[in-house]
Coordinates of C-alpha atoms and ligand atoms in Angstrom, one line a residue:
X1 CA 0.0 0.0 0.0
X2 CA 2.7 2.4 -0.8
X3 CA 0.5 4.6 -2.5
X4 CA 1.4 8.4 -1.7
X5 CA 3.6 10.7 -3.4
X6 CA 5.8 12.9 -1.2
X7 CA 5.3 16.5 -2.1
X8 CA 6.6 19.6 -0.3
X9 CA 8.4 19.1 3.1
X10 CA 8.8 22.0 5.5
X11 CA 11.2 22.0 8.3
X12 CA 10.3 24.2 11.2
X13 CA 12.3 25.1 14.2
X14 CA 10.4 26.4 17.3
X15 CA 11.7 28.0 20.6
X16 CA 9.7 26.8 23.5
X17 CA 10.7 28.1 27.0
X18 CA 10.2 25.6 29.7
X19 CA 8.1 26.6 32.9
X20 CA 11.1 25.8 35.0
X21 CA 14.6 24.5 34.4
X22 CA 14.9 20.6 34.0
X23 CA 18.2 19.2 35.3
X24 CA 19.3 15.6 34.6
X25 CA 22.7 14.0 35.1
X26 CA 23.6 15.1 31.6
X27 CA 22.8 18.8 31.9
X28 CA 20.3 21.5 32.6
X29 CA 17.6 22.9 30.2
X30 CA 15.5 26.1 30.4
X31 CA 14.1 26.0 26.8
X32 CA 13.6 23.6 24.0
X33 CA 14.7 24.2 20.4
X34 CA 12.5 21.8 18.5
X35 CA 12.4 20.7 14.9
X36 CA 9.0 19.9 13.4
X37 CA 8.5 18.3 9.9
X38 CA 5.5 19.1 7.8
X39 CA 5.0 16.9 4.8
X40 CA 2.4 17.0 2.0
X41 CA 1.2 13.7 0.7
X42 CA -0.5 13.3 -2.7
X43 CA -3.0 10.2 -2.7
X44 CA -3.8 8.3 -5.9
X45 CA -6.9 10.4 -6.4
X46 CA -4.8 13.5 -6.5
X47 CA -5.9 14.8 -3.0
X48 CA -3.2 16.5 -1.0
X49 CA -3.0 16.0 2.9
X50 CA -0.6 17.5 5.3
X51 CA 1.0 15.8 8.3
X52 CA 3.2 16.7 11.1
X53 CA 6.1 15.0 13.0
X54 CA 8.2 16.1 15.9
X55 CA 11.9 15.5 16.1
X56 CA 12.8 14.7 19.8
X57 CA 16.6 15.5 19.4
X58 CA 17.9 17.9 22.1
X59 CA 20.1 20.9 21.3
X60 CA 23.2 19.0 22.2
X61 CA 24.3 15.5 21.8
X62 CA 24.0 14.9 25.5
X63 CA 21.3 12.2 25.8
X64 CA 22.1 10.4 22.5
X65 CA 24.5 11.3 19.7
X66 CA 21.8 13.1 17.8
X67 CA 21.1 17.0 18.2
X68 CA 18.6 19.2 16.7
X69 CA 20.9 20.9 14.0
X70 CA 22.3 17.6 13.0
X71 CA 18.9 16.1 12.6
X72 CA 17.8 18.8 10.4
X73 CA 21.0 18.5 8.3
X74 CA 20.6 14.7 7.8
X75 CA 16.9 15.0 6.9
X76 CA 17.6 17.6 4.4
X77 CA 20.7 16.2 2.7
X78 CA 20.2 12.5 3.1
X79 CA 17.1 11.1 4.3
X80 CA 14.7 13.2 2.1
X81 CA 16.7 12.8 -1.1
X82 CA 16.7 8.9 -0.4
X83 CA 13.0 8.8 0.2
X84 CA 12.2 10.9 -2.9
X85 CA 14.4 8.7 -5.1
X86 CA 12.4 5.5 -3.8
X87 CA 9.2 6.9 -5.4
X88 CA 5.7 6.3 -3.8
X89 CA 5.7 5.8 -0.1
X90 CA 3.7 5.3 3.0
X91 CA 4.6 5.4 6.7
X92 CA 5.4 1.5 6.8
X93 CA 7.9 1.9 3.9
X94 CA 9.8 4.8 5.4
X95 CA 11.9 2.7 7.8
X96 CA 12.9 0.2 5.1
X97 CA 13.8 2.9 2.5
X98 CA 16.1 4.6 5.1
X99 CA 17.6 1.4 6.6
X100 CA 20.8 1.7 4.7
X101 CA 21.6 5.1 6.2
X102 CA 23.0 4.3 9.5
X103 CA 21.9 5.7 12.7
X104 CA 19.9 9.1 13.1
X105 CA 16.8 7.2 14.6
X106 CA 15.4 10.6 15.9
X107 CA 15.6 12.2 12.5
X108 CA 14.1 9.2 10.8
X109 CA 11.3 9.0 13.3
X110 CA 10.3 12.5 12.7
X111 CA 9.8 11.9 9.0
X112 CA 8.1 8.6 9.4
X113 CA 5.7 10.4 12.0
X114 CA 4.9 13.2 9.6
X115 CA 4.1 10.7 6.9
X116 CA 2.1 8.6 9.3
X117 CA 0.0 11.6 10.4
X118 CA -0.7 12.7 6.8
X119 CA -1.6 9.1 5.7
X120 CA -4.0 8.8 8.6
X121 CA -5.7 12.1 8.0
X122 CA -6.0 11.4 4.4
X123 CA -8.3 8.4 5.3
X124 CA -9.8 10.0 8.3
X125 CA -8.4 7.3 10.6
X126 CA -7.2 7.9 14.0
X127 CA -3.9 6.7 15.3
X128 CA -5.7 4.7 18.0
X129 CA -7.8 2.7 15.4
X130 CA -4.7 2.2 13.3
X131 CA -3.0 0.6 16.2
X132 CA -6.0 -1.1 17.4
X133 CA -5.8 0.4 21.0
X134 CA -8.9 0.0 23.2
X135 CA -8.0 1.9 26.4
X136 CA -9.4 5.5 26.5
X137 CA -7.2 6.9 29.2
X138 CA -3.7 6.1 30.4
X139 CA -2.3 6.8 33.8
X140 CA 0.2 9.9 34.0
X141 CA 3.5 9.8 35.4
X142 CA 5.8 12.9 35.9
X143 CA 9.7 13.2 35.6
X144 CA 11.2 15.4 38.0
X145 CA 14.6 17.0 37.6
X146 CA 17.6 17.0 40.0
X147 CA 17.2 19.7 42.7
X148 CA 20.0 21.4 44.6
X149 CA 18.2 20.9 47.9
X150 CA 16.0 18.3 49.4
X151 CA 13.6 20.9 50.6
X152 CA 13.2 22.3 47.0
X153 CA 12.8 18.8 45.9
X154 CA 10.1 17.9 48.2
X155 CA 8.3 21.2 47.4
X156 CA 8.2 20.1 43.7
X157 CA 7.2 16.6 44.4
X158 CA 4.3 17.8 46.6
X159 CA 3.1 20.1 43.7
X160 CA 3.1 17.2 41.3
X161 CA 1.3 14.9 43.7
X162 CA -1.3 17.7 44.3
X163 CA -1.7 17.8 40.5
X164 CA -2.8 14.1 40.6
X165 CA 0.2 12.4 39.0
X166 CA 0.0 8.7 39.8
X167 CA 3.8 8.0 39.5
X168 CA 6.9 10.0 40.4
X169 CA 10.1 9.7 38.7
X170 CA 13.1 11.2 40.1
X171 CA 16.3 12.2 38.2
X172 CA 19.4 11.1 40.2
X173 CA 23.2 11.2 39.9
X174 CA 25.9 10.4 42.4
X175 CA 25.6 12.8 45.3
X176 CA 21.8 13.4 44.7
X177 CA 20.4 9.8 45.1
X178 CA 19.9 7.9 48.2
X179 CA 19.0 10.7 50.6
X180 CA 16.8 12.4 48.0
X181 CA 14.8 9.1 47.4
X182 CA 14.6 8.6 51.1
X183 CA 13.0 12.0 51.7
X184 CA 10.7 11.6 48.9
X185 CA 9.4 8.3 49.9
X186 CA 8.9 9.7 53.4
X187 CA 6.8 12.4 51.9
X188 CA 4.7 10.4 49.5
X189 CA 4.2 7.4 51.7
X190 CA 4.9 3.8 51.1
X191 CA 2.3 3.2 48.3
X192 CA 2.8 5.9 45.6
X193 CA 4.5 4.5 42.7
X194 CA 8.2 5.8 42.7
X195 CA 11.2 5.3 40.3
X196 CA 14.5 6.9 39.5
X197 CA 16.4 7.6 36.3
X198 CA 20.2 8.0 36.4
X199 CA 20.8 8.8 32.6
X200 CA 24.0 6.7 32.6
X201 CA 25.6 8.6 35.6
X202 CA 26.9 5.3 37.4
X203 CA 29.5 2.6 36.8
X204 CA 29.6 -1.2 37.1
X205 CA 31.4 -0.8 40.5
X206 CA 28.3 1.1 42.0
X207 CA 26.2 -2.0 42.6
X208 CA 26.7 -1.9 46.4
X209 CA 25.7 1.8 46.4
X210 CA 22.7 1.3 44.3
X211 CA 21.7 -1.5 46.6
X212 CA 20.9 1.2 49.1
X213 CA 17.9 2.1 46.9
X214 CA 16.2 -1.3 47.5
X215 CA 14.6 -0.5 50.8
X216 CA 12.6 2.2 49.2
X217 CA 10.2 -0.2 47.2
X218 CA 10.7 1.5 43.9
X219 CA 9.3 0.3 40.7
X220 CA 12.7 0.5 38.8
X221 CA 16.1 2.0 38.4
X222 CA 16.3 3.6 34.8
X223 CA 19.6 3.5 32.8
X224 CA 22.1 3.5 35.6
X225 CA 25.1 2.8 33.2
X226 CA 26.4 4.0 29.9
X227 CA 24.3 2.9 27.0
X228 CA 26.8 0.5 25.5
X229 CA 27.2 -1.4 28.9
X230 CA 24.6 -4.1 28.4
X231 CA 26.6 -6.8 30.3
X232 CA 27.1 -4.2 33.2
X233 CA 23.3 -3.7 33.4
X234 CA 22.9 -7.5 33.6
X235 CA 25.5 -7.6 36.4
X236 CA 23.5 -4.9 38.2
X237 CA 20.2 -6.6 37.7
X238 CA 21.7 -9.6 39.6
X239 CA 23.2 -7.6 42.3
X240 CA 20.3 -5.0 43.0
X241 CA 16.8 -6.1 43.8
X242 CA 15.1 -3.0 42.3
X243 CA 14.4 -4.0 38.7
X244 CA 16.8 -2.4 36.0
X245 CA 15.0 -0.5 33.2
X246 CA 16.9 0.5 30.0
X247 CA 16.2 3.9 28.1
X248 CA 19.4 5.1 26.3
X249 CA 20.6 1.5 25.6
X250 CA 17.4 0.3 23.6
X251 CA 17.6 1.7 20.1
X252 CA 15.9 -1.1 18.1
X253 CA 13.9 -4.3 18.5
X254 CA 16.8 -6.4 17.7
X255 CA 19.1 -4.8 20.4
X256 CA 16.2 -5.0 22.9
X257 CA 15.8 -8.7 22.3
X258 CA 19.5 -9.2 23.0
X259 CA 19.5 -7.1 26.2
X260 CA 16.4 -9.2 27.5
X261 CA 18.2 -12.4 26.6
X262 CA 21.2 -11.2 28.6
X263 CA 19.3 -10.3 31.6
X264 CA 20.1 -6.5 31.2
X265 CA 16.6 -5.3 30.7
X266 CA 14.0 -6.3 33.3
X267 CA 11.8 -3.4 32.3
X268 CA 11.7 -1.4 29.0
X269 CA 11.2 2.4 28.5
X270 CA 10.0 2.8 24.9
X271 CA 10.6 6.2 23.3
X272 CA 9.5 6.3 19.7
X273 CA 12.1 8.9 18.6
X274 CA 15.1 6.9 20.2
X275 CA 14.2 3.6 18.2
X276 CA 13.5 5.3 14.9
X277 CA 9.8 5.7 15.0
X278 CA 6.4 4.7 16.2
X279 CA 6.3 1.5 14.0
X280 CA 9.6 0.1 15.6
X281 CA 8.2 1.3 19.0
X282 CA 5.2 -1.1 18.4
X283 CA 7.6 -3.9 17.4
X284 CA 9.5 -3.5 20.6
X285 CA 6.3 -3.5 22.5
X286 CA 5.1 -6.7 20.9
X287 CA 8.4 -8.4 21.6
X288 CA 8.3 -7.3 25.3
X289 CA 4.9 -8.8 25.5
X290 CA 6.0 -12.1 24.3
X291 CA 9.1 -12.0 26.7
X292 CA 6.9 -10.9 29.7
X293 CA 8.8 -7.6 30.1
X294 CA 6.8 -4.7 31.4
X295 CA 6.8 -1.7 29.2
X296 CA 6.2 2.1 29.7
X297 CA 6.4 5.1 27.4
X298 CA 9.0 7.5 28.0
X299 CA 9.0 11.1 27.1
X300 CA 11.4 13.9 25.6
X301 CA 9.7 17.1 26.6
X302 CA 7.5 16.9 23.6
X303 CA 5.1 19.5 22.5
X304 CA 1.3 18.6 21.8
X305 CA 2.3 16.7 18.6
X306 CA 4.5 14.1 20.2
X307 CA 2.5 14.1 23.5
X308 CA -0.7 13.0 21.7
X309 CA 1.1 10.4 19.7
X310 CA 2.7 8.9 22.8
X311 CA -0.6 8.8 24.6
X312 CA -2.0 6.6 21.8
X313 CA 1.1 4.3 21.8
X314 CA 0.9 4.0 25.6
X315 CA -2.7 2.8 25.2
X316 CA -1.4 -0.7 23.8
X317 CA -1.9 -3.5 26.2
X318 CA 1.8 -4.0 27.0
X319 CA 2.3 -0.6 28.5
X320 CA 1.4 -1.8 32.0
X321 CA 3.4 0.9 33.9
X322 CA 2.5 4.6 33.9
X323 CA 4.6 6.6 31.2
X324 CA 6.3 9.9 31.4
X325 CA 3.2 11.4 29.5
X326 CA 2.3 14.4 31.7
X327 CA 0.2 17.3 31.0
X328 CA 1.5 19.8 28.5
X329 CA 1.6 22.5 31.3
X330 CA 4.3 20.4 33.2
X331 CA 6.8 21.8 30.7
X332 CA 5.1 24.5 28.8
X333 CA 2.9 27.6 29.7
X334 CA 1.3 27.4 26.2
X335 CA 1.4 24.5 23.8
X336 CA 1.4 24.7 19.9
X337 CA -1.9 22.7 19.7
X338 CA -5.4 23.8 20.5
X339 CA -6.1 20.6 22.4
X340 CA -3.1 20.2 24.7
X341 CA -2.8 17.0 26.9
X342 CA -4.2 17.6 30.4
X343 CA -4.3 15.4 33.5
X344 CA -7.7 14.5 35.2
X345 CA -7.8 12.2 38.1
X346 CA -4.3 11.2 37.2
X347 CA -5.0 10.1 33.8
X348 CA -4.6 11.5 30.3
X349 CA -7.3 10.9 27.6
X350 CA -6.1 8.9 24.6
X351 CA -6.8 11.1 21.4
X352 CA -9.1 9.7 19.0
X353 CA -9.3 12.5 16.2
X354 CA -7.9 11.6 12.6
X355 CA -4.2 11.6 12.4
X356 CA -1.9 11.3 15.3
X357 CA -4.5 13.0 17.6
X358 CA -3.8 16.9 17.7
X359 CA -4.8 20.1 16.1
X360 CA -2.2 22.7 15.6
X361 CA -2.7 26.4 17.0
X362 CA -1.2 27.7 13.8
X363 CA -1.2 31.3 14.9
X364 CA 0.9 30.4 18.0
X365 CA 3.0 28.1 16.0
X366 CA 3.9 31.0 13.8
X367 CA 4.8 33.0 16.8
X368 CA 7.3 30.6 18.3
X369 CA 8.8 29.6 14.9
X370 CA 12.4 30.7 14.5
X371 CA 13.3 29.2 11.1
X372 CA 11.3 27.7 8.3
X373 CA 13.0 25.7 5.4
X374 CA 10.9 24.6 2.5
X375 CA 12.3 21.5 0.4
X376 CA 10.7 20.4 -2.9
Ligands
OSB1 O1 15.9 10.0 30.2 O2 13.8 9.9 30.2 C1 14.8 10.6 30.1 C2 13.8 14.1 29.1 C3 14.8 14.4 28.2 C4 15.8 13.5 27.9 C5 15.7 12.2 28.5 C6 14.8 12.0 29.5 C7 13.8 13.0 29.7 C8 12.8 12.9 30.7 C9 11.6 13.7 30.6 O3 12.9 12.1 31.8 C10 10.4 12.8 30.3 C11 9.3 13.8 29.9 O4 9.1 14.2 28.7 O5 8.4 14.0 30.7
MG2 MG1 15.4 8.1 30.8

């Protein structure tokens, strides 16, 4: 069903200030410089439909090797020319067409996402019905940055608990870990789901230290070691009682299967951008279901575009743990969509409108746009 012709492609950069700085073990951010991809697809009957994708690459190659300027370059000079020379396309053909170009999953994901959005809109199909999801709401978790003082951290956590978030994730690093977790556990009580994310800040030799987190009854420890250290994660999984979850290490279904086989991945964080797109994300979900590995949906401080699509993905049955799919207002005072994701009773509604599930606020989008590149 590769029955669309790729027409005009627009690359838009937007500047989005964060409501408060977000600090992780790899750095602090107070604004997002985001690349959006708009594609026009022509169907066999000649009708033209536009679709939008969001590239999750950060400004610097600090979370993964990709960064926003590089993603824009590779899309313009390598990915789009390859897609155009392949002829007709649809969302399912994008990954295979680009497979011979190595790496750059976030750039590839953004294109596939835009094509998928346009394709779904052209047939008035929702992403939810395309994936066959049945859940109408999903539980909403929040990711909380590293704070300088425990008092400040507790103030932030209490605010998010008051907002209704059903699961708390704390960013940690050596020096801001055991005491921080102990204080938060004390604040939220023994039953509120709690987990931590180290973004690769520890080493294989930190097993005894990380064991000090075991008494706090957490859901998981996310990505304690560098992304390539799969065996190290398997060693930690054997040493520490709290389940080890991988984020940065998981970049494909193939690699996820190997990490599970090696005992390195007891729980999987699936981020569509990191793995090359929503279709690969579904394949990883399906694999984890057959391997009995619990799955949850990660986030990359997405706007309403990525946030809507993530909410649909997370409605698949294998997503048994709350994801980092918070209300848009957790990061942004105003979103670029007219129907931003909100939280109600700790849950987010799964969008069901045609396409990925958002409608753009075009006037506000224009206001925050810093650069537009049109490619034919
Ligand atoms: O490791 O999960 C991560 C944000 C940017 C880069 C990496 C990560 C994160 C988050 C935020 O934790 C998740 C969110 O969007 O809510
Ligand atoms: Mg993470």
